[in-house]
Short mmCIF file of C-alpha atoms in Angstrom, two decimals:
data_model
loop_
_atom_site.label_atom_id
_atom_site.label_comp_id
_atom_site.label_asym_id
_atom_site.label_seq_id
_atom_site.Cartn_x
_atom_site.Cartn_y
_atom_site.Cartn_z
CA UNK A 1 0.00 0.00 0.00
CA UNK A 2 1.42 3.51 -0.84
CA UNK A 3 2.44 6.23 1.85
CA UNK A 4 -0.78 8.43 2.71
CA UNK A 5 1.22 11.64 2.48
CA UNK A 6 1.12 10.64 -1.52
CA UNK A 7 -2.22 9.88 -2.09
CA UNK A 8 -4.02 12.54 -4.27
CA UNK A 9 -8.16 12.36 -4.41
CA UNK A 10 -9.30 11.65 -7.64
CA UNK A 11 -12.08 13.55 -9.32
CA UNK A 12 -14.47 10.96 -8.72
CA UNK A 13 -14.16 8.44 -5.92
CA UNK A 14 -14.64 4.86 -7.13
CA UNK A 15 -14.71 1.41 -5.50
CA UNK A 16 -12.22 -0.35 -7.07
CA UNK A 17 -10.53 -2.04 -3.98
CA UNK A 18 -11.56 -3.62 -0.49
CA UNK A 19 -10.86 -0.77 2.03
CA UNK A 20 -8.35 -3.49 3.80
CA UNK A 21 -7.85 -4.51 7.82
CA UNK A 22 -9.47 -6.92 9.41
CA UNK A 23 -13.36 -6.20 8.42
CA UNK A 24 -12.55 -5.31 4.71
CA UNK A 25 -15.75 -7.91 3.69
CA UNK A 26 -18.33 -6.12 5.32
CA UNK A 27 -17.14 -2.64 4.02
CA UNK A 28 -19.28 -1.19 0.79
CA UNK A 29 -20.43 1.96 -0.76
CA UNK A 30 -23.97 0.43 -1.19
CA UNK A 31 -26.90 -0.53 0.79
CA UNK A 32 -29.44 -2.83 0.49
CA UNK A 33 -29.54 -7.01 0.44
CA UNK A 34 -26.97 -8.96 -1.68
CA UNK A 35 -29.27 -12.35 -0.69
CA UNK A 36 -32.30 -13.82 0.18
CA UNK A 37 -32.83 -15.12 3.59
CA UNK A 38 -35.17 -14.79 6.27
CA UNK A 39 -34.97 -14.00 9.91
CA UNK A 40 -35.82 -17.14 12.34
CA UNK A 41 -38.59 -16.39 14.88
CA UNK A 42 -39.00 -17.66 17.92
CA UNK A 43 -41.86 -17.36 20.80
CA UNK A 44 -41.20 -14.45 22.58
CA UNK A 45 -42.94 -11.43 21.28
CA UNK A 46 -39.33 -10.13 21.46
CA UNK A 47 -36.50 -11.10 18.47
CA UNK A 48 -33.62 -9.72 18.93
CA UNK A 49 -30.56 -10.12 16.17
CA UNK A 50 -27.69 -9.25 17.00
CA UNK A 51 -23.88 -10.09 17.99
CA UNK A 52 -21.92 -9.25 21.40
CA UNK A 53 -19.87 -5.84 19.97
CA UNK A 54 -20.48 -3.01 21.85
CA UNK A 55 -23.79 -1.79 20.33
CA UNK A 56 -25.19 -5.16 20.50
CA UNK A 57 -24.49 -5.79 24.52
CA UNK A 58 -26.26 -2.31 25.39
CA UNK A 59 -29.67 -4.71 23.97
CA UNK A 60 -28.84 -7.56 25.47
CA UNK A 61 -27.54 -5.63 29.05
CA UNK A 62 -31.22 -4.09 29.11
CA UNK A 63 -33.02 -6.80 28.36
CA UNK A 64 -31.82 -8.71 31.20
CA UNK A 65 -32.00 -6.24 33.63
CA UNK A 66 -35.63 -5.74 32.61
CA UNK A 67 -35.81 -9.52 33.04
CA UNK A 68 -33.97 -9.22 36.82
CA UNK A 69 -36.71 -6.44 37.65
CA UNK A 70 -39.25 -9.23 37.04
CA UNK A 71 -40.59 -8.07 33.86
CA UNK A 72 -41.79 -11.29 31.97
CA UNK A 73 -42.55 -9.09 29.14
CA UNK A 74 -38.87 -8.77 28.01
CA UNK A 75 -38.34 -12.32 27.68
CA UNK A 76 -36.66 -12.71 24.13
CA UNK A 77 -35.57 -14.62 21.79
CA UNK A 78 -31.55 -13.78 21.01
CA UNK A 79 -30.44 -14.85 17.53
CA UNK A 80 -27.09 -14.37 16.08
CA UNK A 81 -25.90 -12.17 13.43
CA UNK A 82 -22.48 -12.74 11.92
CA UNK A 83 -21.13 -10.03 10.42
CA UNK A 84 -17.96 -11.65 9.57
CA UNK A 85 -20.33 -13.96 7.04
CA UNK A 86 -22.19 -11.52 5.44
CA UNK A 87 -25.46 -12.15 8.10
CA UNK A 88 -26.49 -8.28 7.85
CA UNK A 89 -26.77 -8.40 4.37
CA UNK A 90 -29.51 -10.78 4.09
CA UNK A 91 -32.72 -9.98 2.68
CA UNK A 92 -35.17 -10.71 6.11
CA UNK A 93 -32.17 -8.74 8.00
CA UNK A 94 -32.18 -5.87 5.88
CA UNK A 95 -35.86 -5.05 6.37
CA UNK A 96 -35.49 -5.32 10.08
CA UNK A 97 -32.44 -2.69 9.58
CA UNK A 98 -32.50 -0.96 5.76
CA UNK A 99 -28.87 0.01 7.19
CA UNK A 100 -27.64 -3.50 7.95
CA UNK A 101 -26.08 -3.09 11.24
CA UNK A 102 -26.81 -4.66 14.54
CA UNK A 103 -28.72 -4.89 16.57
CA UNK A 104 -32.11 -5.18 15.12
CA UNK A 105 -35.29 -6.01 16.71
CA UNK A 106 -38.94 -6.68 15.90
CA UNK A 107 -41.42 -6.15 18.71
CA UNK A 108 -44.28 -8.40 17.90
CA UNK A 109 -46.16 -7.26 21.09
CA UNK A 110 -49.38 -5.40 19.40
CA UNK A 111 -51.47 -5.81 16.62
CA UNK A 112 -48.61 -5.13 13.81
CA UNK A 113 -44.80 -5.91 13.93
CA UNK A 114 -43.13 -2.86 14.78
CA UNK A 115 -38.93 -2.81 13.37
CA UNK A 116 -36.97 -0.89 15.82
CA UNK A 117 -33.34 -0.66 15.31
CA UNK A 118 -30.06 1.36 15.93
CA UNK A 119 -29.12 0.82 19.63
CA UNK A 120 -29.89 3.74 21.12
CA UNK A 121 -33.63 3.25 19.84
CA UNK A 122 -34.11 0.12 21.22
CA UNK A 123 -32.83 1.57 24.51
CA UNK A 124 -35.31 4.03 24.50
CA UNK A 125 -38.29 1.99 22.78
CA UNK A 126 -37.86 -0.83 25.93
CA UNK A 127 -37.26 1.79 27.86
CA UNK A 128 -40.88 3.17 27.40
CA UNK A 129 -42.55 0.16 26.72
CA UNK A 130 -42.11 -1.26 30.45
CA UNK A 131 -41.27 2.43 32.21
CA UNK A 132 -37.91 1.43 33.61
CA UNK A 133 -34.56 3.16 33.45
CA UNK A 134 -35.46 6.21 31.72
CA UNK A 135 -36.83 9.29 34.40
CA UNK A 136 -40.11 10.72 33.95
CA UNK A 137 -39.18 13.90 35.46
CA UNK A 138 -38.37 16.60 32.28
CA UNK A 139 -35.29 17.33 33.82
CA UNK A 140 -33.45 14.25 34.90
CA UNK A 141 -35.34 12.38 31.82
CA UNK A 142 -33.39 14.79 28.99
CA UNK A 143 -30.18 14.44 31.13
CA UNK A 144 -30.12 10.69 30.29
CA UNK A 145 -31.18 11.51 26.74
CA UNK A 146 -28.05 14.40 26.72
CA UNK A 147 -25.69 11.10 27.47
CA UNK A 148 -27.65 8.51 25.31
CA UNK A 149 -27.15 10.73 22.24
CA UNK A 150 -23.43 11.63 23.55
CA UNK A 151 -22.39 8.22 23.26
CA UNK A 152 -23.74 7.53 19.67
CA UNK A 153 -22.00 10.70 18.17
CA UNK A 154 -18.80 9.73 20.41
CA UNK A 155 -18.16 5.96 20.02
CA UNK A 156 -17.77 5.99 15.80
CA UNK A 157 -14.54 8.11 16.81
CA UNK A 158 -13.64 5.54 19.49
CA UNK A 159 -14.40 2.34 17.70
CA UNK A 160 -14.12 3.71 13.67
CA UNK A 161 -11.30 5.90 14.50
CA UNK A 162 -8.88 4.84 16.82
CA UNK A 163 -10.01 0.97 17.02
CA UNK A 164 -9.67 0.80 13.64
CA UNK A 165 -6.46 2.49 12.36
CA UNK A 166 -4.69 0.91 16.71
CA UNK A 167 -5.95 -2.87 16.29
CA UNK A 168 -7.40 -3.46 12.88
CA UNK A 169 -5.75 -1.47 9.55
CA UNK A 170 -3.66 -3.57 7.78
CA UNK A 171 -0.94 -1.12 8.33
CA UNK A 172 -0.11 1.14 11.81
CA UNK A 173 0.12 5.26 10.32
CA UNK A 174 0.66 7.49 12.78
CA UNK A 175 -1.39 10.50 12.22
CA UNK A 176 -4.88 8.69 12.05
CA UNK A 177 -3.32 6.67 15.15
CA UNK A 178 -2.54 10.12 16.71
CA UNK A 179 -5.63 12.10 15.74
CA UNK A 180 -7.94 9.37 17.28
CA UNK A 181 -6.12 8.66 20.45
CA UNK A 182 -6.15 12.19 21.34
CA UNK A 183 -10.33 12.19 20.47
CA UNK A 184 -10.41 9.06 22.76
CA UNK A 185 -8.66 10.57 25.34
CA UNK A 186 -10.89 13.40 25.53
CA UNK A 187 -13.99 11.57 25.61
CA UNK A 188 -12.68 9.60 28.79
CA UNK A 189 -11.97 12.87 30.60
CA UNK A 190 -15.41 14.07 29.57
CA UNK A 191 -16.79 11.23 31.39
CA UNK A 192 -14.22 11.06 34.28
CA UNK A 193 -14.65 14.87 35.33
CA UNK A 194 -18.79 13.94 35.18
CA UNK A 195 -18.28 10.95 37.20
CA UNK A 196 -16.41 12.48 39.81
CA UNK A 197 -19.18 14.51 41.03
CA UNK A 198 -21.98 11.53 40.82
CA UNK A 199 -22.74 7.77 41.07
CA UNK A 200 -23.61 6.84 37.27
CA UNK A 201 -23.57 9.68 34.56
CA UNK A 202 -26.80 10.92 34.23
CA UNK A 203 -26.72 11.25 38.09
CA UNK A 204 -27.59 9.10 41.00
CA UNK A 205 -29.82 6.10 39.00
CA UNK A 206 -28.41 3.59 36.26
CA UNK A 207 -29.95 4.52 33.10
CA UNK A 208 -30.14 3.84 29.74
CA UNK A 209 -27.31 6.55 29.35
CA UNK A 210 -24.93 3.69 31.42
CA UNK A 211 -26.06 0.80 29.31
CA UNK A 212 -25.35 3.23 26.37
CA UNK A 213 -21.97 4.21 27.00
CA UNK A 214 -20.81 1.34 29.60
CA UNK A 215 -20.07 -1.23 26.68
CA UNK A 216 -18.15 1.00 24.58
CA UNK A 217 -16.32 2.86 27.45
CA UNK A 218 -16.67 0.86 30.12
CA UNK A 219 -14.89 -2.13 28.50
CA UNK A 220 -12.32 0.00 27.28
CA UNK A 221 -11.24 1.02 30.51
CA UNK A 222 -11.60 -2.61 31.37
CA UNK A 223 -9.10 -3.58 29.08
CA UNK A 224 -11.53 -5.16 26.97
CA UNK A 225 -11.20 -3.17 24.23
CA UNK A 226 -8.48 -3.18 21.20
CA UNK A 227 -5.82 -4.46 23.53
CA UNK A 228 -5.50 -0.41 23.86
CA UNK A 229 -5.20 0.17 27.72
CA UNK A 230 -1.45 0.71 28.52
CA UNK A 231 -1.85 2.67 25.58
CA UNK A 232 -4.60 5.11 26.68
CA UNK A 233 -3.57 4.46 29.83
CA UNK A 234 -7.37 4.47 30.81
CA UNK A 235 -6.19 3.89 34.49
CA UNK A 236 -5.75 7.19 34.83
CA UNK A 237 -9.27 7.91 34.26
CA UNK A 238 -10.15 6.49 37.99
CA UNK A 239 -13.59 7.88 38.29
CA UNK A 240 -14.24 6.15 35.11
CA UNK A 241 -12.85 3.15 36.25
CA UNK A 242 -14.74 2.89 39.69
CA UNK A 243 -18.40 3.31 37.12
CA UNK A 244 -17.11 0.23 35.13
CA UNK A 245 -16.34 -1.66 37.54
CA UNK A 246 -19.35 -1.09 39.51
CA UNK A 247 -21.70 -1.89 36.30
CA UNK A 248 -19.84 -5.14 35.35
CA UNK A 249 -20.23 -6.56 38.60
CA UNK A 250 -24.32 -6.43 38.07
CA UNK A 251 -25.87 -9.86 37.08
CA UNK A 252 -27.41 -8.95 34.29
CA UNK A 253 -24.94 -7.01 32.58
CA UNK A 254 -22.60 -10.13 33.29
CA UNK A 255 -25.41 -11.95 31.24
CA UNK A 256 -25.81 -9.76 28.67
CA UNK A 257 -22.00 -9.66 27.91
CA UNK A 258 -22.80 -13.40 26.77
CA UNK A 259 -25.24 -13.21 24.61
CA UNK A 260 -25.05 -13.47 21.18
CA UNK A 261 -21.13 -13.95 21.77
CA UNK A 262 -19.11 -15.72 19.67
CA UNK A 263 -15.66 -14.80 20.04
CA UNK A 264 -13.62 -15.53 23.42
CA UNK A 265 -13.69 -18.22 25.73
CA UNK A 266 -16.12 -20.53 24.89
CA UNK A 267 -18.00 -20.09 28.63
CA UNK A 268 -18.65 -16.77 27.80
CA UNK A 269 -20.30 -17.52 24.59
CA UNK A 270 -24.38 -18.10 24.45
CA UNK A 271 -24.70 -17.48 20.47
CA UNK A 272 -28.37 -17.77 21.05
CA UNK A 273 -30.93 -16.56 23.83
CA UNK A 274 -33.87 -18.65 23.96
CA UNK A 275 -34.93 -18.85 27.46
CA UNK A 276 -33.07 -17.77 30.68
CA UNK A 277 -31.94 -21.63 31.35
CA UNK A 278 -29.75 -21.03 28.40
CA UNK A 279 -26.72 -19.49 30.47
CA UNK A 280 -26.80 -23.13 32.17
CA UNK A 281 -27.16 -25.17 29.96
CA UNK A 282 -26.49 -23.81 26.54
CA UNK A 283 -22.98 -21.95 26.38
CA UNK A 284 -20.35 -23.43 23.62
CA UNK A 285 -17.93 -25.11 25.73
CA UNK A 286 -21.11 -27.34 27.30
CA UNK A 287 -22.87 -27.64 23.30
CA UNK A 288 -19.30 -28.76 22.00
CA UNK A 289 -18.30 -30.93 25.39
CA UNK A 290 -22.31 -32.62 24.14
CA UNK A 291 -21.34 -32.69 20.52
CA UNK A 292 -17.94 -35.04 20.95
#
């Protein structure tokens, strides 16, 4: 690949290449299907489709914490969508999400099947349909909306920016490398000088705004993250670190991590949610230990 200092636009941008790195097959200048295939349904009125990045745990992490407030309503069925192979590009997964990322879900609730995707939609659609985790008060209810929307206009620079050109660009150039870190950086302090002053960072309840940002930020603080924490050295960001710490030790965001997972150790990894025995009885190491 030539040095970026040479490379002159041309006229007319044209795809003529794979954009390179580790998730060059999923990159294109078009939307839209490139194959027929349908979703699977199961019996919950809830299907979820999805896989365990960051935007897919904030579904999963607020579905079981509905589920661990005793809502029976949330009860879902967790399928998995492999981006790696193409999954999002499917025909039924495409009219769930015209934009073909994850998650997607259909609520299948009411009358009609109502499509609800992007992340921090689904936050906020669950979020209203059983009256949890989002305030009533005007107030304290657009302060979590201030940090919901934060963390989608934040994280593409965090996880399109620096994750891609640290941990997955075919080759290491240090100005992108640079630029990003330094965004990075500056979204941890913005959190770290907010959490300094209060217990989770739309104040002194966990909201949506947590599950939002906790899986992007959180984990990257955790060390989860791009193998990027020396690097960032996030453990300088304390306040930070004492919020992600104290989210990853609830149940339910411990469950959520593991759905729809399939990458890791294998007894972290419940590819598909069908029923809250699943976490028992259904992660890979015990379906492959059953398989031999």
């Amino acid at each position: 690949m030539s040095d970026q200092s040479t490379y002159t636009p041309p006229a007319v941008w044209t795809w003529d290449r794979e954009s390179g790195g580790q998730f060059a097959n999923i990159n294109r200048p078009i939307a839209g299907a490139t194959h027929d295939k349908e979703l699977p349904v199961g019996q919950h009125p809830l299907q979820l489709y999805s896989l365990a990045t960051p935007n897919g745990v904030k579904v999963t992490v607020m579905l079981e914490e509905l589920l661990a407030l005793g809502h029976a309503g949330a009860e879902y069925d967790a399928w998995l969508i492999n981006i790696g192979e193409g999954d999002q590009f499917g025909s039924g997964f495409v009219a769930a999400n015209p934009n073909s990322k994850i998650p997607a879900l259909w609520d299948r609730s009411g009358d009609e099947p109502v499509r609800v995707f992007e992340s921090a939609s689904i936050l906020f659609h669950l979020a209203e349909k059983f009256g949890e985790f989002l305030p009533e008060g005007r107030a304290t209810r657009t302060e979590v909306m201030n940090w919901v929307f934060w963390q989608m206009g934040s994280a593409p620079y965090l996880g399109g920016g620096f994750g891609h050109f640290y941990a997955y660009a075919p080759e290491k150039w240090e100005y992108p490398i640079n630029r990003f870190a330094m965004e990075a950086k500056r979204q941890l302090d913005v959190l770290d000088r907010e959490l300094a002053h209060k217990e989770y960072i739309a104040g002194e309840d966990y909201t949506i705004a947590d599950m939002a940002i906790w899986p992007w930020y959180g984990q990257l603080v955790l060390g989860r993250l791009y193998d990027a924490a020396e690097f960032l050295d996030v453990t300088s960001y304390e306040h930070v670190v004492r919020w992600a710490k104290a989210i990853d030790a609830r149940p339910a965001v411990s469950r959520g991590r593991m759905v729809n997972r399939a990458f890791g150790e294998l007894h972290t990894q419940l590819r598909e949610r069908h029923d809250a025995s699943d976490f028992e009885t259904r992660t890979q190491d015990k379906l492959e230990q059953a398989a031999e």
